[in-house]
PDB file of C-alpha atoms in Angstrom:
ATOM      1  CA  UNK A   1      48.858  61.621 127.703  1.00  0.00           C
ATOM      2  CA  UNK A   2      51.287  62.918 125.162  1.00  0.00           C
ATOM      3  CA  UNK A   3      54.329  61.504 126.697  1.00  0.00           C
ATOM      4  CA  UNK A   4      52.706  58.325 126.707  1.00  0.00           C
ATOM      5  CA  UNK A   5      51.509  59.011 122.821  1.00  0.00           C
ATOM      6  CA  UNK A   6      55.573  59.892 121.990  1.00  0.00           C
ATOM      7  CA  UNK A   7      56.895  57.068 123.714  1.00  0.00           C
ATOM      8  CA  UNK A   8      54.731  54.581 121.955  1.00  0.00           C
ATOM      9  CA  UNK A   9      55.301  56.171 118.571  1.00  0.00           C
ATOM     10  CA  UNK A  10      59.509  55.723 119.394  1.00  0.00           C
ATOM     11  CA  UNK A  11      58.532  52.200 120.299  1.00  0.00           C
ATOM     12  CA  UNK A  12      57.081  51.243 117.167  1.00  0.00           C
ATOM     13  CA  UNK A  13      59.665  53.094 115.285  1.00  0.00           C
ATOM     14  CA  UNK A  14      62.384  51.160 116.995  1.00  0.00           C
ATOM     15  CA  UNK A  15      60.367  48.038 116.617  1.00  0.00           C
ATOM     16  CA  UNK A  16      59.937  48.568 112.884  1.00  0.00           C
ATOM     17  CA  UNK A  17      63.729  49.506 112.374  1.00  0.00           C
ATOM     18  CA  UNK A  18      64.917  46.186 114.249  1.00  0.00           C
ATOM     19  CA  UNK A  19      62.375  44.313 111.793  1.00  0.00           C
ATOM     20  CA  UNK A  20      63.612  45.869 108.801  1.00  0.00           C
ATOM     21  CA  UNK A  21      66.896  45.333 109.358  1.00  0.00           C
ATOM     22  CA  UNK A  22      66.801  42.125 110.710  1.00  0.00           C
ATOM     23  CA  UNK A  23      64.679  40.976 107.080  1.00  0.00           C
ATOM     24  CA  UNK A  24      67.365  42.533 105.760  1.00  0.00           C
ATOM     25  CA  UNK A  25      70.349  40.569 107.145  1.00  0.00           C
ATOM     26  CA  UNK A  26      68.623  37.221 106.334  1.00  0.00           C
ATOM     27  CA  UNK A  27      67.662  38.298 102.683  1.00  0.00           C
ATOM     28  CA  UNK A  28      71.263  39.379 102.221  1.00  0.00           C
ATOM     29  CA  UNK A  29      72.076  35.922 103.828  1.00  0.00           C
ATOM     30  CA  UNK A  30      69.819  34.363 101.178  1.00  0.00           C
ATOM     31  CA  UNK A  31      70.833  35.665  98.717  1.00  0.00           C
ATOM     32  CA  UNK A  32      74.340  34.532  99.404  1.00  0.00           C
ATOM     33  CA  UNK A  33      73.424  31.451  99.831  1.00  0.00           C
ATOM     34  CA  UNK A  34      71.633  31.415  96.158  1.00  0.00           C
ATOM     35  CA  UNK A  35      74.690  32.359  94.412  1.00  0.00           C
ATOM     36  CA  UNK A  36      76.703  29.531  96.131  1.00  0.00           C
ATOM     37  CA  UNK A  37      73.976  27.030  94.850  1.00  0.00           C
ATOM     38  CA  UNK A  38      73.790  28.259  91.491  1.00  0.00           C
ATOM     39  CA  UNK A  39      77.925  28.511  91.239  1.00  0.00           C
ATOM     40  CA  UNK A  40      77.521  24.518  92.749  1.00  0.00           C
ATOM     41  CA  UNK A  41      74.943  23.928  89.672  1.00  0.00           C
ATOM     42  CA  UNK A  42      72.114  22.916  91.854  1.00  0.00           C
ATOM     43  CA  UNK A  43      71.632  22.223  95.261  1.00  0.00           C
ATOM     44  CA  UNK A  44      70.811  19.017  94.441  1.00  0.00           C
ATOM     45  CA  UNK A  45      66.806  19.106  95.475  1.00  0.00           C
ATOM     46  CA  UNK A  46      66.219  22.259  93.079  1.00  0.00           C
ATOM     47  CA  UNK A  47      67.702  23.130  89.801  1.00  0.00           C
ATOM     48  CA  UNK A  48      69.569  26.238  88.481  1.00  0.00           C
ATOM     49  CA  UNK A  49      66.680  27.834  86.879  1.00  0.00           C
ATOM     50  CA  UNK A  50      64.213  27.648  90.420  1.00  0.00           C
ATOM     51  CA  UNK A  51      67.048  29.174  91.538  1.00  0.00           C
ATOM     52  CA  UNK A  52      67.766  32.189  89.685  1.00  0.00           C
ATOM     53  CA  UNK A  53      64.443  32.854  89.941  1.00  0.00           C
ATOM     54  CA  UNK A  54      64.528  32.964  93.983  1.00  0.00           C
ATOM     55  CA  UNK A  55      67.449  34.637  93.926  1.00  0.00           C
ATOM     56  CA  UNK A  56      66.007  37.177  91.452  1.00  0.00           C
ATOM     57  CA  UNK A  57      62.807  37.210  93.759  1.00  0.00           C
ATOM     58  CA  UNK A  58      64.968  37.621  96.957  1.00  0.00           C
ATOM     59  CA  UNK A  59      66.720  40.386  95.379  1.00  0.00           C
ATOM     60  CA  UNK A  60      63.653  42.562  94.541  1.00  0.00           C
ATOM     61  CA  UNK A  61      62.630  41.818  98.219  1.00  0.00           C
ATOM     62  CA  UNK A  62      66.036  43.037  99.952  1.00  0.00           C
ATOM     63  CA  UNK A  63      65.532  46.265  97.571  1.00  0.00           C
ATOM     64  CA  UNK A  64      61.409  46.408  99.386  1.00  0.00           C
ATOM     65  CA  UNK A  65      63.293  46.296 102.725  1.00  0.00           C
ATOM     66  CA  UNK A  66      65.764  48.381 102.308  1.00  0.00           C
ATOM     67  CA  UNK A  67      63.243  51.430 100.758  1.00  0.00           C
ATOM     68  CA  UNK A  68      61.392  50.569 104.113  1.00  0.00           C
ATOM     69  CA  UNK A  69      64.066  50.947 105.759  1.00  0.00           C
ATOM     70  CA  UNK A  70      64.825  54.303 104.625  1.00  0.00           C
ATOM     71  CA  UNK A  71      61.444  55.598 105.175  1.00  0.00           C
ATOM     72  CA  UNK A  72      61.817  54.325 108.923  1.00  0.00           C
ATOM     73  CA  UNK A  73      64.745  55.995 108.942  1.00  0.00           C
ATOM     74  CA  UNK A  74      64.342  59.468 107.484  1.00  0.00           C
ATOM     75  CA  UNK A  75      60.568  59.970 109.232  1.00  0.00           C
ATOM     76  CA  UNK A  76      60.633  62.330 112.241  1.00  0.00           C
TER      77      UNK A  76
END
């Protein structure tokens, strides 16, 4: 019964990291994706100010993810 307790805890840790880091990767995608359309002046459907604010919001979220992350990765 153990065994079976460890392996499902190692499951869900793996799980969890491959979440995290895959969040991750798209945020950081995001993000550069923001700067483009703000260096372009707009993306043409939203303006420069909606998006510095998503960028500024998809920032703080990367920085969520990647504290996650490290809690994920320093538990035993």
């Amino acid at each position: 019964m153990l065994l079976i307790l460890i392996n499902m805890n190692k499951d869900i840790k793996e799980r969890a990291h491959n979440k995290a880091f895959s969040k991750m990767l798209t945020l950081e995608r995001d993000i550069s994706k923001l700067k483009l359309d703000i260096r372009a002046g707009g993306d043409g459907r939203i303006g420069v100010d909606m998006l510095q604010t998503c960028l500024s919001s998809t920032e703080k979220e990367l920085q969520t993810w990647q504290y996650i992350a490290k809690l994920i990765e320093t538990n035993e």
